[in-house]
């Protein structure tokens, strides 16, 4: 389950999505001595990113090897993952700490100074962002995003597509539903149902997201 791409040298990698998130992934690939073969985007107004030329394509009908979806929006990553024929790969920054006892599925990107501890399971196409902490026995489902400096204590479950905001704190053994939005700096001390939007300390539900990513 865990991709070893980050340990391979001279591997060519393709990216889809010339976004700010893409810039960070470019840096991670450089730090792993991995070669960027193509950067794709369907926006023809974008010409280059960090001195790399952009190939304009929607990827429909194309088969791509070693592809990472370099798009920050969780819902868009899910839609693309189901519509593109690709060999998806994952990569982590060399300054991330990733336990050898963790399991990281394809398409997931782990940023600098992130910590993933023992027996963590992370699904497909997730973002584990800069300096975030995922403690032992956590489970993070597909397409989730753990934002910079967010901290998950042991045994936390995060559902599909959920966004854990920058600096948020989730105490141990909490269950977070799918497509939840946790606001910046929120402190989560109770389970959160599917689609909820929560803010504050302690975190409280202020509304619900639409179930549009199913």
Tab-separated table of C-alpha atoms in Angstrom:
chain	number	residue	atom	x	y	z
A	1	UNK	CA	0.000	0.000	0.000
A	2	UNK	CA	2.750	2.466	0.842
A	3	UNK	CA	4.356	4.037	-2.200
A	4	UNK	CA	8.146	3.960	-2.312
A	5	UNK	CA	8.385	6.599	-5.029
A	6	UNK	CA	10.086	9.048	-2.708
A	7	UNK	CA	12.935	6.567	-2.304
A	8	UNK	CA	13.529	6.085	-6.008
A	9	UNK	CA	16.058	8.209	-7.858
A	10	UNK	CA	15.671	9.538	-11.389
A	11	UNK	CA	11.997	8.581	-11.608
A	12	UNK	CA	9.923	10.724	-13.954
A	13	UNK	CA	6.757	12.163	-12.432
A	14	UNK	CA	3.785	13.912	-14.061
A	15	UNK	CA	1.597	16.509	-12.361
A	16	UNK	CA	-1.914	17.662	-13.142
A	17	UNK	CA	-2.931	21.107	-11.938
A	18	UNK	CA	-0.671	24.171	-12.183
A	19	UNK	CA	-1.733	25.652	-8.854
A	20	UNK	CA	-0.045	26.977	-5.736
A	21	UNK	CA	-0.275	23.447	-4.371
A	22	UNK	CA	1.609	22.333	-7.482
A	23	UNK	CA	4.503	24.639	-6.571
A	24	UNK	CA	4.940	22.862	-3.256
A	25	UNK	CA	4.879	19.449	-4.934
A	26	UNK	CA	7.483	20.617	-7.445
A	27	UNK	CA	9.722	21.511	-4.520
A	28	UNK	CA	9.158	18.101	-2.906
A	29	UNK	CA	10.069	16.336	-6.140
A	30	UNK	CA	13.236	18.421	-6.463
A	31	UNK	CA	14.212	17.546	-2.908
A	32	UNK	CA	13.833	13.863	-3.774
A	33	UNK	CA	15.893	14.193	-7.001
A	34	UNK	CA	12.842	13.163	-9.021
A	35	UNK	CA	12.376	14.362	-12.601
A	36	UNK	CA	9.234	16.283	-13.593
A	37	UNK	CA	8.214	15.007	-17.014
A	38	UNK	CA	5.080	17.086	-17.648
A	39	UNK	CA	2.826	19.519	-15.817
A	40	UNK	CA	-0.700	19.416	-17.227
A	41	UNK	CA	-3.516	21.935	-16.820
A	42	UNK	CA	-6.683	22.570	-18.846
A	43	UNK	CA	-6.430	26.358	-18.392
A	44	UNK	CA	-4.830	27.636	-21.596
A	45	UNK	CA	-4.024	31.017	-20.013
A	46	UNK	CA	-1.381	29.379	-17.818
A	47	UNK	CA	1.933	29.187	-19.660
A	48	UNK	CA	4.494	28.154	-17.039
A	49	UNK	CA	4.985	27.502	-13.364
A	50	UNK	CA	8.343	27.785	-11.585
A	51	UNK	CA	10.037	27.831	-15.009
A	52	UNK	CA	8.272	24.632	-16.140
A	53	UNK	CA	6.171	24.827	-19.301
A	54	UNK	CA	2.559	23.776	-18.911
A	55	UNK	CA	0.998	21.218	-21.253
A	56	UNK	CA	-2.626	22.148	-21.893
A	57	UNK	CA	-4.817	19.078	-21.631
A	58	UNK	CA	-7.853	17.817	-19.743
A	59	UNK	CA	-6.202	14.353	-19.635
A	60	UNK	CA	-9.382	12.747	-20.972
A	61	UNK	CA	-8.480	9.654	-22.936
A	62	UNK	CA	-4.812	9.875	-22.005
A	63	UNK	CA	-2.963	7.234	-20.014
A	64	UNK	CA	-0.373	8.784	-17.703
A	65	UNK	CA	2.387	7.055	-15.771
A	66	UNK	CA	3.502	8.277	-12.347
A	67	UNK	CA	0.833	10.962	-11.941
A	68	UNK	CA	0.106	13.186	-8.938
A	69	UNK	CA	-3.006	15.368	-8.886
A	70	UNK	CA	-1.479	18.685	-7.830
A	71	UNK	CA	-4.791	20.363	-6.969
A	72	UNK	CA	-5.677	21.524	-3.476
A	73	UNK	CA	-9.467	21.213	-3.781
A	74	UNK	CA	-10.536	17.859	-2.321
A	75	UNK	CA	-13.669	17.503	-4.441
A	76	UNK	CA	-11.868	18.247	-7.703
A	77	UNK	CA	-9.168	15.690	-6.850
A	78	UNK	CA	-11.879	13.067	-6.356
A	79	UNK	CA	-13.574	13.848	-9.667
A	80	UNK	CA	-10.273	13.761	-11.566
A	81	UNK	CA	-9.115	10.548	-9.906
A	82	UNK	CA	-12.188	8.725	-11.183
A	83	UNK	CA	-11.962	10.137	-14.723
A	84	UNK	CA	-8.242	9.785	-15.510
A	85	UNK	CA	-6.482	6.595	-16.562
A	86	UNK	CA	-3.247	6.781	-14.627
A	87	UNK	CA	-0.676	5.095	-12.497
A	88	UNK	CA	-0.947	7.355	-9.442
A	89	UNK	CA	2.017	7.731	-7.106
A	90	UNK	CA	2.660	9.334	-3.737
A	91	UNK	CA	5.627	11.320	-2.487
A	92	UNK	CA	6.863	12.775	0.786
A	93	UNK	CA	9.320	15.556	1.537
A	94	UNK	CA	12.640	14.178	2.846
A	95	UNK	CA	12.212	16.338	5.965
A	96	UNK	CA	8.870	14.732	6.812
A	97	UNK	CA	8.921	12.033	9.486
A	98	UNK	CA	6.930	9.027	8.297
A	99	UNK	CA	6.864	5.882	10.412
A	100	UNK	CA	7.842	2.694	8.611
A	101	UNK	CA	4.819	1.166	10.342
A	102	UNK	CA	2.396	3.577	8.656
A	103	UNK	CA	0.514	2.878	5.417
A	104	UNK	CA	0.245	5.592	2.762
A	105	UNK	CA	-1.881	4.962	-0.323
A	106	UNK	CA	-1.322	6.242	-3.867
A	107	UNK	CA	-1.672	9.903	-4.819
A	108	UNK	CA	-1.022	11.196	-1.312
A	109	UNK	CA	1.511	13.992	-0.783
A	110	UNK	CA	3.301	14.633	2.518
A	111	UNK	CA	4.847	18.068	3.023
A	112	UNK	CA	7.981	19.193	4.870
A	113	UNK	CA	8.109	18.733	8.677
A	114	UNK	CA	4.922	16.683	8.783
A	115	UNK	CA	4.963	13.820	11.299
A	116	UNK	CA	3.104	10.568	10.668
A	117	UNK	CA	3.471	8.165	13.542
A	118	UNK	CA	3.178	4.425	13.991
A	119	UNK	CA	0.234	2.414	12.623
A	120	UNK	CA	-1.354	5.380	10.846
A	121	UNK	CA	-3.368	4.554	7.709
A	122	UNK	CA	-3.752	7.296	5.082
A	123	UNK	CA	-5.895	6.794	1.985
A	124	UNK	CA	-5.619	7.853	-1.658
A	125	UNK	CA	-4.981	11.421	-2.880
A	126	UNK	CA	-4.688	12.997	0.564
A	127	UNK	CA	-2.669	16.090	1.474
A	128	UNK	CA	-0.694	15.979	4.707
A	129	UNK	CA	0.476	19.564	4.807
A	130	UNK	CA	3.453	21.380	6.285
A	131	UNK	CA	4.267	20.627	9.955
A	132	UNK	CA	1.006	18.776	10.570
A	133	UNK	CA	0.999	15.931	13.099
A	134	UNK	CA	-0.860	12.647	12.642
A	135	UNK	CA	-0.387	10.545	15.746
A	136	UNK	CA	-0.441	6.775	16.199
A	137	UNK	CA	-3.433	4.695	15.059
A	138	UNK	CA	-5.134	7.505	13.128
A	139	UNK	CA	-7.080	6.661	9.965
A	140	UNK	CA	-7.458	9.283	7.226
A	141	UNK	CA	-9.734	8.375	4.341
A	142	UNK	CA	-9.304	9.272	0.645
A	143	UNK	CA	-9.128	12.917	-0.553
A	144	UNK	CA	-8.782	14.426	2.922
A	145	UNK	CA	-6.512	17.399	3.639
A	146	UNK	CA	-4.725	17.933	6.938
A	147	UNK	CA	-3.688	21.605	6.791
A	148	UNK	CA	-0.422	23.146	8.049
A	149	UNK	CA	0.201	22.851	11.809
A	150	UNK	CA	-2.967	20.828	12.399
A	151	UNK	CA	-2.577	18.148	15.066
A	152	UNK	CA	-4.436	14.850	15.340
A	153	UNK	CA	-3.989	12.943	18.600
A	154	UNK	CA	-3.932	9.151	18.698
A	155	UNK	CA	-6.769	7.089	17.249
A	156	UNK	CA	-8.543	9.880	15.347
A	157	UNK	CA	-10.647	8.878	12.323
A	158	UNK	CA	-11.046	11.397	9.465
A	159	UNK	CA	-13.646	10.664	6.785
A	160	UNK	CA	-13.371	11.033	3.020
A	161	UNK	CA	-12.813	14.522	1.650
A	162	UNK	CA	-12.620	16.230	5.025
A	163	UNK	CA	-10.611	19.441	5.412
A	164	UNK	CA	-8.875	19.908	8.763
A	165	UNK	CA	-8.039	23.617	8.910
A	166	UNK	CA	-4.697	25.233	9.649
A	167	UNK	CA	-3.716	24.942	13.292
A	168	UNK	CA	-6.745	22.831	14.239
A	169	UNK	CA	-6.446	20.386	17.144
A	170	UNK	CA	-8.354	17.101	17.406
A	171	UNK	CA	-8.147	15.190	20.679
A	172	UNK	CA	-7.694	11.425	20.835
A	173	UNK	CA	-10.257	8.857	19.648
A	174	UNK	CA	-12.480	11.410	17.874
A	175	UNK	CA	-14.426	10.357	14.778
A	176	UNK	CA	-14.779	12.972	12.025
A	177	UNK	CA	-17.309	12.287	9.264
A	178	UNK	CA	-16.893	12.650	5.505
A	179	UNK	CA	-16.671	15.996	3.683
A	180	UNK	CA	-16.444	17.888	6.949
A	181	UNK	CA	-14.817	21.327	7.158
A	182	UNK	CA	-12.929	22.078	10.366
A	183	UNK	CA	-12.075	25.765	10.679
A	184	UNK	CA	-8.649	27.229	11.348
A	185	UNK	CA	-7.585	26.856	14.977
A	186	UNK	CA	-10.652	24.847	15.960
A	187	UNK	CA	-10.345	22.504	18.952
A	188	UNK	CA	-12.366	19.348	18.354
A	189	UNK	CA	-13.376	17.455	21.513
A	190	UNK	CA	-16.502	15.661	20.217
A	191	UNK	CA	-17.304	13.498	17.200
A	192	UNK	CA	-18.410	15.414	14.105
A	193	UNK	CA	-21.123	14.168	11.687
A	194	UNK	CA	-20.817	14.022	7.902
A	195	UNK	CA	-20.766	17.354	5.999
A	196	UNK	CA	-20.622	19.522	9.124
A	197	UNK	CA	-18.735	22.823	9.189
A	198	UNK	CA	-17.244	23.461	12.630
A	199	UNK	CA	-15.343	26.395	14.151
A	200	UNK	CA	-14.138	27.583	17.531
A	201	UNK	CA	-12.833	26.279	20.849
A	202	UNK	CA	-14.490	23.970	21.562
A	203	UNK	CA	-15.550	23.345	17.963
A	204	UNK	CA	-19.248	23.812	17.232
A	205	UNK	CA	-21.328	23.145	14.128
A	206	UNK	CA	-22.348	26.317	12.293
A	207	UNK	CA	-23.746	24.794	9.077
A	208	UNK	CA	-23.470	21.810	6.732
A	209	UNK	CA	-21.743	21.359	3.394
A	210	UNK	CA	-23.795	20.133	0.463
A	211	UNK	CA	-23.347	16.466	-0.401
A	212	UNK	CA	-22.095	17.317	-3.893
A	213	UNK	CA	-18.947	15.168	-3.952
A	214	UNK	CA	-20.649	11.772	-3.613
